[in-house]
Amino acid sequence: MDILEFASEQKDRVVQKAKALIKTLWQRICQKLLTYKKVRLAKERALEYYAKAKRKWIALKFYRRTHKEYKLMRYIVKQLLVYFFVMYLFFFLIFFVNQIMLFMKSLLGKRIPISDAMKLMFYSLPFVIAQSAPFATLTGFLMCLGRMNTDNEILIFKASGCHLRKILLQPILVMGVLISIFSFFVNDYLLPLGTSKTREQLRKSIASNPTMEVEPQCVKRLNDTSVVFGNVNEKDVSDLVLFDYDENGNQRFIIAGQTHVDSGSYKGVSMRFDMNDATVIVLDRHKTNNFDILKSKTMSLHLFEKTVFNFDRQLSPAELTSFDLGRKIRKMKKEPGRDKREINMNVLEYNKKFSLPFGSLFFAFLAMPLALLFGKVNGQTIGLVVGIFISFLYWAMMTVGIQLGYRNGWNGFLLMWLPNAVVGLAAVLFYLGARKK
């Protein structure tokens, strides 16, 4: 019995030790598993934190770079605007003074009222504004970029890692587009309105003061009518000779002694001549030997507006918007027997409404490579000289193109877009040259 009890006790001890060993091993395994899981979780968390930190660092770096580029672009735009407005005032004064000299030369000697003269000057402003914008864009941008190149600011932009195509070319082209749109609005809407208002104001001025067209000891050409004036005393003319044609196409001469000039009494009549001792001679155009002579102690002659003015009541191409003018051109092309020269003149005016305003975009694109190539020394002065020289060439090409279109009937589309094409081609060539440097 003692042996059996001893064996049983030994068995129980072995089982207990085995259970304790298994339990210890299980605990150790569990601890290792828990430790591995904690390490894995910690590693995953560390990787997540690293990814977040990396994303934040990249975002911060991108923000800093973007913010730096935004500041530089804002600085460049501000400088371009300052130089643009300075040169815009410069060209505005030039064209405005030129407009006054050309427009008022024929009016100041006609005793036109000051109020009417001021209105005519005001109505001519859209033409001056539309003409000044493209040239101010070229010269202003050239001076600004030339000054920045001389002061090594563009070199600093390169050294700071900024791409010139983004930091310079983008704001330049955007500003060129905005200036072109503004100039097109003025040229397409305000300019026709100003031209129409100018014509109406001239009608009113001459109707209220017909002696504007009366000058002593001179020959006045009024469309198909020619008038020879003698001595003039306010509204009285000592001698008057008038040459015109009657409704049958016969040439007519009217000779009068004392004549009183007054405003028209009816709508559409510009002025009235009250003549004393008038003689009318009418020559038959078919039979040159036949003529009629009429004599009268008093006679009144009414001159219609279409006789006094060089334009009739039909709107000219300059008084139409691009939409209305385009519709008119399409209608003219459908009419059989329409004069091709007249159609070409309207096509020329239509393309002029687009080519001149959008010349600002071509000039803006030309300004950057020119400033980079020639603005290393005295860039601001060189930009002013080169800008004025190119502006003069552009204006000369536009003027010659208009004359060739009106007089010789050359293609209006090609003539009006040729200056912009030349400027654009020069810009591309200069840009390629600047990239090589």
XYZ file of C-alpha atoms in Angstrom, residues 50-364:
315
model
C 5.567 59.576 -40.481
C 3.210 59.616 -43.456
C 1.170 62.410 -41.891
C 4.282 64.385 -41.081
C 5.603 63.851 -44.588
C 2.329 65.009 -46.106
C 2.285 68.050 -43.847
C 5.887 68.846 -44.698
C 5.218 68.530 -48.408
C 2.100 70.654 -48.064
C 3.984 73.247 -46.053
C 6.810 73.262 -48.585
C 4.317 73.605 -51.470
C 2.480 76.354 -49.596
C 5.684 78.236 -48.951
C 6.743 77.896 -52.578
C 3.296 78.829 -53.889
C 3.052 81.718 -51.481
C 6.484 82.908 -52.569
C 5.515 82.700 -56.238
C 2.223 84.440 -55.484
C 4.066 87.282 -53.787
C 6.483 87.599 -56.694
C 3.677 87.545 -59.259
C 1.762 90.150 -57.290
C 4.872 92.327 -57.223
C 5.391 91.900 -60.968
C 1.750 92.715 -61.760
C 1.922 95.825 -59.602
C 5.059 97.035 -61.358
C 3.587 96.328 -64.807
C 0.425 98.248 -63.944
C 2.371 101.265 -62.717
C 4.452 101.502 -65.901
C 1.419 100.776 -68.083
C -0.612 103.635 -66.600
C 2.320 106.047 -66.853
C 2.823 105.257 -70.531
C -0.930 105.215 -71.091
C -1.109 108.827 -69.910
C 1.849 109.637 -72.156
C 0.248 108.222 -75.311
C -3.175 109.530 -74.291
C -1.832 113.073 -74.195
C -0.051 112.621 -77.536
C -3.117 111.296 -79.358
C -5.452 113.707 -77.587
C -3.390 116.749 -78.534
C -3.083 115.418 -82.088
C -6.841 114.887 -82.210
C -7.454 118.424 -80.982
C -5.081 119.896 -83.567
C -6.633 117.948 -86.438
C -10.239 118.155 -85.333
C -10.384 121.662 -83.968
C -8.337 123.243 -86.728
C -11.381 123.413 -88.966
C -13.722 124.473 -86.141
C -11.947 127.141 -84.124
C -11.930 129.538 -87.060
C -15.669 129.085 -87.555
C -16.775 130.799 -84.357
C -18.075 127.557 -82.886
C -19.359 127.930 -79.299
C -17.016 126.764 -76.559
C -19.652 124.386 -75.178
C -20.008 122.665 -78.565
C -16.228 122.441 -78.928
C -15.948 120.810 -75.499
C -18.639 118.272 -76.428
C -16.815 117.408 -79.639
C -13.587 116.935 -77.687
C -15.392 114.671 -75.220
C -16.912 112.552 -78.003
C -13.449 112.022 -79.490
C -12.112 110.432 -76.263
C -13.034 106.806 -77.192
C -10.823 107.055 -80.281
C -7.921 108.294 -78.153
C -8.453 105.586 -75.520
C -8.603 102.795 -78.115
C -5.458 104.061 -79.860
C -3.403 104.492 -76.674
C -3.889 101.076 -75.039
C -1.781 98.852 -77.379
C 1.192 101.228 -77.533
C 1.100 101.799 -73.774
C 1.160 98.021 -73.256
C 4.317 97.563 -75.306
C 6.237 100.567 -74.011
C 5.151 100.188 -70.377
C 5.944 96.472 -70.222
C 9.295 96.996 -71.952
C 10.295 99.708 -69.483
C 9.192 97.658 -66.469
C 10.888 94.403 -67.515
C 13.966 96.275 -68.730
C 14.319 97.998 -65.365
C 13.932 94.647 -63.560
C 16.569 93.073 -65.799
C 18.985 95.966 -65.202
C 18.499 95.708 -61.423
C 19.134 91.918 -61.612
C 15.684 91.168 -60.226
C 15.062 88.620 -62.985
C 18.381 86.953 -62.097
C 17.212 86.744 -58.469
C 13.988 85.089 -59.632
C 16.024 82.449 -61.435
C 18.330 81.893 -58.450
C 15.358 81.395 -56.117
C 14.137 78.490 -58.233
C 11.274 80.290 -59.976
C 10.475 79.438 -63.566
C 10.400 82.562 -65.685
C 7.703 81.170 -67.942
C 5.359 80.966 -64.963
C 6.547 83.899 -62.909
C 6.790 86.396 -65.805
C 5.066 85.159 -68.944
C 1.765 84.154 -67.322
C 0.962 87.527 -65.673
C 2.163 89.370 -68.797
C -0.158 87.405 -71.082
C -3.086 87.629 -68.658
C -2.689 91.397 -68.436
C -2.384 91.576 -72.232
C -5.673 89.711 -72.605
C -7.445 91.950 -70.074
C -6.151 95.140 -71.710
C -7.193 93.804 -75.137
C -10.717 93.061 -73.907
C -11.047 96.538 -72.396
C -9.693 98.154 -75.559
C -12.049 96.068 -77.710
C -15.033 97.209 -75.642
C -14.035 100.841 -76.120
C -13.326 100.336 -79.829
C -16.471 98.326 -80.534
C -19.045 100.154 -78.403
C -17.859 103.545 -77.191
C -16.079 104.549 -80.423
C -19.158 104.072 -82.680
C -21.230 105.887 -80.093
C -18.746 108.773 -79.963
C -18.599 108.982 -83.767
C -22.375 109.109 -84.014
C -22.570 111.748 -81.284
C -19.902 113.803 -83.068
C -21.891 113.810 -86.282
C -25.096 114.816 -84.521
C -23.303 117.573 -82.630
C -21.863 118.961 -85.871
C -25.348 119.018 -87.352
C -26.700 120.897 -84.376
C -23.805 123.362 -84.316
C -24.117 124.231 -87.997
C -27.900 124.388 -87.781
C -27.727 126.848 -84.881
C -24.872 128.833 -86.436
C -24.811 128.387 -90.239
C -22.077 131.003 -90.655
C -19.629 128.340 -89.427
C -19.359 127.216 -93.043
C -19.159 130.774 -94.394
C -15.673 132.265 -94.775
C -14.820 135.544 -96.539
C -13.067 135.523 -99.910
C -12.935 131.759 -100.268
C -14.286 128.820 -102.237
C -16.197 126.264 -100.164
C -16.581 122.705 -101.403
C -19.782 121.053 -100.119
C -19.945 117.572 -101.646
C -21.242 118.170 -105.214
C -21.796 121.873 -104.575
C -19.159 124.619 -104.700
C -19.798 128.093 -103.270
C -17.676 131.214 -103.797
C -18.095 133.801 -101.023
C -17.243 137.486 -101.248
C -16.944 139.764 -98.239
C -18.695 138.483 -95.137
C -20.183 140.650 -92.388
C -21.620 138.350 -89.724
C -24.542 136.703 -91.630
C -24.422 138.923 -94.727
C -22.380 138.059 -97.825
C -21.655 140.778 -100.399
C -21.332 138.475 -103.457
C -22.058 134.796 -103.884
C -21.584 132.312 -106.736
C -22.868 128.752 -106.452
C -22.087 125.795 -108.772
C -24.160 122.611 -108.555
C -26.344 120.229 -110.561
C -30.139 120.102 -110.805
C -32.286 116.966 -110.560
C -31.745 116.225 -114.272
C -27.968 116.366 -114.008
C -27.675 119.739 -115.752
C -24.997 122.079 -114.488
C -26.340 125.137 -112.732
C -24.803 128.492 -111.813
C -26.401 130.823 -109.269
C -25.055 134.346 -108.961
C -26.368 136.759 -106.334
C -25.502 140.122 -104.875
C -26.296 140.751 -101.229
C -27.075 137.426 -99.517
C -28.263 136.734 -96.000
C -27.268 133.378 -94.475
C -29.615 131.909 -91.885
C -30.561 128.591 -90.293
C -32.818 126.139 -92.087
C -36.543 126.423 -91.455
C -37.331 122.768 -92.156
C -36.105 119.419 -90.909
C -33.090 118.185 -92.849
C -32.221 121.700 -94.074
C -28.843 122.886 -92.799
C -28.864 126.527 -93.939
C -30.825 129.010 -96.052
C -29.518 131.665 -98.467
C -31.827 134.675 -98.934
C -30.495 136.240 -102.145
C -31.064 139.645 -103.765
C -30.683 140.266 -107.509
C -30.166 136.579 -108.197
C -29.364 135.101 -111.620
C -29.662 131.380 -112.389
C -27.994 129.847 -115.466
C -28.761 126.199 -116.331
C -26.705 124.420 -119.020
C -28.271 121.515 -120.887
C -25.913 118.521 -120.570
C -27.242 116.935 -123.771
C -27.212 120.073 -125.912
C -24.354 122.324 -124.902
C -25.628 125.205 -127.007
C -28.903 125.373 -125.068
C -29.122 127.142 -121.733
C -31.744 128.810 -119.546
C -31.400 132.111 -117.697
C -33.592 133.074 -114.766
C -33.483 136.403 -112.951
C -35.115 137.374 -109.703
C -34.940 140.274 -107.288
C -35.256 137.924 -104.317
C -34.752 134.189 -104.031
C -34.306 131.676 -101.202
C -32.015 128.674 -101.580
C -32.153 125.805 -99.057
C -29.066 123.632 -98.567
C -29.835 120.179 -97.214
C -27.651 118.392 -94.686
C -26.419 115.883 -97.259
C -25.138 118.839 -99.283
C -23.271 120.483 -96.412
C -21.861 117.357 -94.769
C -19.588 114.726 -96.236
C -21.850 112.006 -94.864
C -25.483 111.171 -95.259
C -27.960 109.783 -92.767
C -26.812 106.213 -93.335
C -24.480 104.996 -90.606
C -20.846 104.658 -91.652
C -18.822 101.500 -90.775
C -17.091 103.412 -87.968
C -20.494 104.027 -86.336
C -21.492 100.343 -86.272
C -20.565 97.672 -83.756
C -18.742 94.562 -84.934
C -21.968 92.537 -84.770
C -23.967 95.018 -86.868
C -21.105 95.562 -89.306
C -20.620 91.805 -89.779
C -24.317 91.405 -90.507
C -24.153 94.293 -92.976
C -21.164 92.709 -94.784
C -22.958 89.356 -95.123
C -25.978 91.149 -96.530
C -23.838 93.129 -98.994
C -22.112 89.967 -100.251
C -25.489 88.407 -101.076
C -26.612 91.413 -103.138
C -25.866 90.956 -106.859
C -23.852 93.665 -108.533
C -22.585 95.114 -105.271
C -19.372 97.116 -105.550
C -16.481 94.924 -104.332
C -14.479 97.968 -103.290
C -17.280 99.057 -100.951
C -17.485 95.550 -99.501
C -13.727 95.512 -98.958
C -13.881 98.876 -97.157
C -16.440 97.453 -94.725
C -14.354 94.288 -94.279
C -11.354 96.472 -93.501
C -13.258 98.418 -90.844
C -14.622 95.170 -89.397
C -11.164 93.630 -88.959
C -9.792 96.916 -87.652
C -12.229 96.672 -84.726
C -10.440 93.466 -83.659
C -6.846 93.834 -84.828
C -6.050 97.128 -83.099
C -7.416 96.242 -79.613
C -5.876 92.755 -79.598
C -2.562 94.222 -80.651
C -2.056 94.671 -76.890
C -1.778 90.881 -76.509
C 0.845 90.620 -79.263
C 2.777 93.556 -77.796
C 2.677 92.007 -74.313
